C-alpha positions as YAML, in Angstrom:
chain: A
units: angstrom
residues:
- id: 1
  name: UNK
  ca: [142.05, 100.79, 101.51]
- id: 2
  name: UNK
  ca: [142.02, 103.64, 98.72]
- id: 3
  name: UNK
  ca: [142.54, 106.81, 98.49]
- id: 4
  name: UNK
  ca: [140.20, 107.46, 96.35]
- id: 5
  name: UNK
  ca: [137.59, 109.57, 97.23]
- id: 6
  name: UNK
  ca: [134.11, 108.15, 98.10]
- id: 7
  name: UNK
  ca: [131.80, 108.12, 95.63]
- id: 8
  name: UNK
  ca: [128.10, 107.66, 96.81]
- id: 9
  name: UNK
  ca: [126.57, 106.60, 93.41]
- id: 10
  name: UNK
  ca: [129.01, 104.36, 92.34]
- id: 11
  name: UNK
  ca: [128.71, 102.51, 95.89]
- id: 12
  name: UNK
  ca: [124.88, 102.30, 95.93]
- id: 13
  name: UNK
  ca: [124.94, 101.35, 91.85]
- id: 14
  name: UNK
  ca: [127.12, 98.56, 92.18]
- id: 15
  name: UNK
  ca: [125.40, 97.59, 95.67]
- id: 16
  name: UNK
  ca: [121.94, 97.41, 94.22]
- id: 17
  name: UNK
  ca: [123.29, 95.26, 91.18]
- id: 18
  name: UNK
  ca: [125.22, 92.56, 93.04]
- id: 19
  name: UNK
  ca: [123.02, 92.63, 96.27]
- id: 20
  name: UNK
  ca: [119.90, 92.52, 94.31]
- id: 21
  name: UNK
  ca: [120.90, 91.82, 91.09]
- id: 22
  name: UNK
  ca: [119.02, 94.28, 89.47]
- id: 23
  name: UNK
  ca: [119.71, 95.67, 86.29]
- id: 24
  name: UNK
  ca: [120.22, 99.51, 84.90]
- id: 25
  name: UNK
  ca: [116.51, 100.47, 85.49]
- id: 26
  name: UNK
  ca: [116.34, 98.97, 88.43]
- id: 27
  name: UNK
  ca: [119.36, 100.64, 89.55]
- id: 28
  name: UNK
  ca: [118.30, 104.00, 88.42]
- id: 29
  name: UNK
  ca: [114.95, 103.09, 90.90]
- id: 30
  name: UNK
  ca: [117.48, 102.57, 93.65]
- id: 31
  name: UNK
  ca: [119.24, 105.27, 93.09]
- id: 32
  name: UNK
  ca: [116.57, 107.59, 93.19]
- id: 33
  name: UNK
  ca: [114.84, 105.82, 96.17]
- id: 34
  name: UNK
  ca: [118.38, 106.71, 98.34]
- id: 35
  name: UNK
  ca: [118.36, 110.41, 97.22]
- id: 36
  name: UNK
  ca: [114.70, 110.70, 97.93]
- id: 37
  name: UNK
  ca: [114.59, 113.92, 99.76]
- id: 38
  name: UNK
  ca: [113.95, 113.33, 103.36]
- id: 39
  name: UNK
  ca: [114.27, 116.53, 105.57]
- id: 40
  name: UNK
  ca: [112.59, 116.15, 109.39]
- id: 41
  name: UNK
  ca: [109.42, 116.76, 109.60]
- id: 42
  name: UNK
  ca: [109.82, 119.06, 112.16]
- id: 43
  name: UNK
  ca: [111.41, 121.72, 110.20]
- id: 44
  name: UNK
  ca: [109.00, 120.91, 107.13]
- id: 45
  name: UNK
  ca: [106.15, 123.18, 107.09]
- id: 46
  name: UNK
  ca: [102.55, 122.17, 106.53]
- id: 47
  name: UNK
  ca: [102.39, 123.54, 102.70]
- id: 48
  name: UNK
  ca: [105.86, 121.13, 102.09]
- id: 49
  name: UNK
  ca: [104.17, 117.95, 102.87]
- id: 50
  name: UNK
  ca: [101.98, 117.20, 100.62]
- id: 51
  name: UNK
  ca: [104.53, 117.58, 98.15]
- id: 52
  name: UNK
  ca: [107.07, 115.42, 100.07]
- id: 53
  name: UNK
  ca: [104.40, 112.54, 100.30]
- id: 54
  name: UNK
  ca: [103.95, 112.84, 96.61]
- id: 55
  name: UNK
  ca: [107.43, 112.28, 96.09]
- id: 56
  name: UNK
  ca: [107.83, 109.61, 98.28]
- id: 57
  name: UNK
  ca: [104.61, 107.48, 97.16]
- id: 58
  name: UNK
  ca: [105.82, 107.52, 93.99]
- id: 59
  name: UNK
  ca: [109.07, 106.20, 94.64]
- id: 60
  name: UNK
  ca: [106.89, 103.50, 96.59]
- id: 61
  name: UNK
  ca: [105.13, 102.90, 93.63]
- id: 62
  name: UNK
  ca: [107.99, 102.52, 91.15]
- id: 63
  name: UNK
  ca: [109.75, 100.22, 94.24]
- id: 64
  name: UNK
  ca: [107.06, 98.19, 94.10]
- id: 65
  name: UNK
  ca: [107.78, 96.88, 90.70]
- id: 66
  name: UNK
  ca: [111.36, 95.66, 91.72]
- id: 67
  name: UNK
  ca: [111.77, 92.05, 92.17]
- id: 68
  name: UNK
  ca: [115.25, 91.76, 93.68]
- id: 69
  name: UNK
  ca: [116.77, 88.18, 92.38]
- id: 70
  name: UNK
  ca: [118.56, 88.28, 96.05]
- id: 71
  name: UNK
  ca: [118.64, 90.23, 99.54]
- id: 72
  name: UNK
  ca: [114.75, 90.11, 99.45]
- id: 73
  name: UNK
  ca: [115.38, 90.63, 103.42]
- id: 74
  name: UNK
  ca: [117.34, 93.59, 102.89]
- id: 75
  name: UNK
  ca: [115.15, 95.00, 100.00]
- id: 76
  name: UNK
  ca: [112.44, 94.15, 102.42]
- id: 77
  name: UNK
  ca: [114.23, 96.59, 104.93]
- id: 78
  name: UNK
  ca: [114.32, 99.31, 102.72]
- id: 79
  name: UNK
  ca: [110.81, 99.12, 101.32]
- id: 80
  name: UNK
  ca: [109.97, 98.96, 105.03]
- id: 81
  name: UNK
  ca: [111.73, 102.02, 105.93]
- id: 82
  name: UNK
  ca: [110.30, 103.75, 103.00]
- id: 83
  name: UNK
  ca: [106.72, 103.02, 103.98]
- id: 84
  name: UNK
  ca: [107.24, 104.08, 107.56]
- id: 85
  name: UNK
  ca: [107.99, 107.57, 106.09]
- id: 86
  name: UNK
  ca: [104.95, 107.35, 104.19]
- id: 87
  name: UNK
  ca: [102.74, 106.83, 107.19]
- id: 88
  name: UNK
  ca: [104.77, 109.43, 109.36]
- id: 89
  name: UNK
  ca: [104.29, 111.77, 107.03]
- id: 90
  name: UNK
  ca: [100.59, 111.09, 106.28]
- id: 91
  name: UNK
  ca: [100.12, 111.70, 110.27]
- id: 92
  name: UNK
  ca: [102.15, 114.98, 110.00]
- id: 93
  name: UNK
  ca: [99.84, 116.48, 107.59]
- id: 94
  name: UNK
  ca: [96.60, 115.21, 109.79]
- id: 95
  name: UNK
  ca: [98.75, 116.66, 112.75]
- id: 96
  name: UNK
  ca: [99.08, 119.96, 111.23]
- id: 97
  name: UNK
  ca: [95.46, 119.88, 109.86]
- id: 98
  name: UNK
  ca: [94.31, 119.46, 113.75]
- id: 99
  name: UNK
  ca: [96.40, 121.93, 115.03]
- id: 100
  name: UNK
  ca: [95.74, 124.45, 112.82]
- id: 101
  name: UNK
  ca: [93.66, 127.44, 113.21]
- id: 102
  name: UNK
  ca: [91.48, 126.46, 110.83]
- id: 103
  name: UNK
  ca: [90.32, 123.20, 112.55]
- id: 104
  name: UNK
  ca: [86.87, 123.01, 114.33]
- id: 105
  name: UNK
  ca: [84.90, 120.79, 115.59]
- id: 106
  name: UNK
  ca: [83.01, 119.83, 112.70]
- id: 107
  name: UNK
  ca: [85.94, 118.23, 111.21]
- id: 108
  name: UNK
  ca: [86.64, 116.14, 113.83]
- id: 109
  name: UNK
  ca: [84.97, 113.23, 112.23]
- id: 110
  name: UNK
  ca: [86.14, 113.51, 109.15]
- id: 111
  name: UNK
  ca: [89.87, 113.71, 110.34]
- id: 112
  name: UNK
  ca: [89.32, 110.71, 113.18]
- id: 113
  name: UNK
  ca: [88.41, 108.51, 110.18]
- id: 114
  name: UNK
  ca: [91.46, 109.37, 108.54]
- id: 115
  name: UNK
  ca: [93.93, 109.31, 111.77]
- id: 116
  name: UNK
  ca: [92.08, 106.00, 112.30]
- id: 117
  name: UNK
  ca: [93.16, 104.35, 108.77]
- id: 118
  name: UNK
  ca: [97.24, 106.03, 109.64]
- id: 119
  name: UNK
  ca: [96.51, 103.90, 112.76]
- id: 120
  name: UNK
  ca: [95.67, 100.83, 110.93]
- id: 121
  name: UNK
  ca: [98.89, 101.22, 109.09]
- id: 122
  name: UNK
  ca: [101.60, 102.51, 111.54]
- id: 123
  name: UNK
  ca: [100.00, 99.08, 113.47]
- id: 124
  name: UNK
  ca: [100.60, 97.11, 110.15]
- id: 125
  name: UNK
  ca: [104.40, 98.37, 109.59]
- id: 126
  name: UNK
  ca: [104.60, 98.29, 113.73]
- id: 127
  name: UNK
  ca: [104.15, 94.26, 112.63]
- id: 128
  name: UNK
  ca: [106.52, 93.77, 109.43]
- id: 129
  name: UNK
  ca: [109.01, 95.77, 111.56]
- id: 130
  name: UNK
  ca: [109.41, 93.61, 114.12]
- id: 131
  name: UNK
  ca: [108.87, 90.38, 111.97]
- id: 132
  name: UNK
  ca: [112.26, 92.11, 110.41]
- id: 133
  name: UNK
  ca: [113.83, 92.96, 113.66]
- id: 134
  name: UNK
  ca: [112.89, 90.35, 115.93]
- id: 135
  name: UNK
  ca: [116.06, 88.36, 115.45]
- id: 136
  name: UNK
  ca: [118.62, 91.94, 115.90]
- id: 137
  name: UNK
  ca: [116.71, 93.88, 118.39]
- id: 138
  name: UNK
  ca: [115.90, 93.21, 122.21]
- id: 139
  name: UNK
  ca: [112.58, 94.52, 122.02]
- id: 140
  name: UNK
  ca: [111.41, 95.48, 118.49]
- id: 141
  name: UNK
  ca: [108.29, 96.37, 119.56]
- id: 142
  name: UNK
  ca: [109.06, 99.46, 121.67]
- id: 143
  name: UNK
  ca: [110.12, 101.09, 118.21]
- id: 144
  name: UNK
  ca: [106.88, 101.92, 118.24]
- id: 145
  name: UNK
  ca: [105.93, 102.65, 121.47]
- id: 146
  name: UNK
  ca: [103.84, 105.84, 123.35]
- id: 147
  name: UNK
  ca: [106.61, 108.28, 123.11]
- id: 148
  name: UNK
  ca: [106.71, 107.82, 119.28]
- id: 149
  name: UNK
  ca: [104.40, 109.37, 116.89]
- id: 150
  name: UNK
  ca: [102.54, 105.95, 117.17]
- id: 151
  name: UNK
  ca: [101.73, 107.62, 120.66]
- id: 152
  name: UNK
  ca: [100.87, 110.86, 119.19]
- id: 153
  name: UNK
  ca: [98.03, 109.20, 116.71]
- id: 154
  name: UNK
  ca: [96.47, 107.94, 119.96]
- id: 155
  name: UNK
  ca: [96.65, 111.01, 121.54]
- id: 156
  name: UNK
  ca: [95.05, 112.79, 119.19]
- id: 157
  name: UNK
  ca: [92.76, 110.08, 118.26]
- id: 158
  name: UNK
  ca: [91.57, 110.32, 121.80]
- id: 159
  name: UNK
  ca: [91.49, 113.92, 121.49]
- id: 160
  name: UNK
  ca: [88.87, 113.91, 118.92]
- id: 161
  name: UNK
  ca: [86.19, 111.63, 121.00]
...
């Protein structure tokens, strides 16, 4: 116990270095991956997307060149968790795109080709998360079930038949 009080970057700096063994760089990745901005969607407006994505694939990106000497699993968690962001908000900004007053139907194709390859990936991290969760959760799979925005790409998939 101490009565000290908390202090977030210390925690998460010596937690990345004996978890993963990383060292300072890879630490200072870490550390920028946990304060990666990450307000709800819902109360992000169309024009702030694009710049959240931006910020997040490059995190991905600089994640990517980690290799964690242990707690691959956990890393693996984390990168996961990351990436579903990614894809969420990759649908968002299709989502606001066909909702908008701008959309007609001559885009449809255009944006069902796109909502088709978020598909292919919210299926993809639909997989690794339950290959990561199988063992902890009941039913891993209903993470990503109809009343998630896995649901909402079909809808509005369907929508655009």
């Amino acid at each position: 116990l101490s009565y000290q009080p908390f202090n977030p970057e210390t925690f998460i700096r010596s937690y990345c270095t004996n978890t993963f063994g990383f060292d300072k760089a890879g630490v200072d990745v870490m550390w920028d991956y946990f304060n990666l901005p990450q307000s709800p969607v819902s109360k992000t407006t169309a024009s702030r997307l694009p710049d959240e994505l931006s910020k997040a694939l490059a995190i991905r990106d600089r994640l990517s060149a980690l290799k964690p000497k242990s707690g691959r699993t956990q890393f693996a968690h984390l990168v996961l968790m990351l990436d579903i962001r990614i894809n969420y908000l990759q649908f968002n900004t299709l989502k606001y795109r066909f909702e908008g007053k701008d959309f007609n139907a001559d885009d449809r194709a255009a944006l069902k080709k796109e909502l088709e390859g978020v598909k292919r990936d919210c299926t993809a991290l639909q997989k690794r998360f339950c290959k990561l969760n199988g063992n902890y959760l009941k039913h891993p799979g209903r993470a990503f079930g109809p009343w998630s925005y896995a649901g909402e790409i079909t809808f509005i998939n369907n929508c655009l038949k």
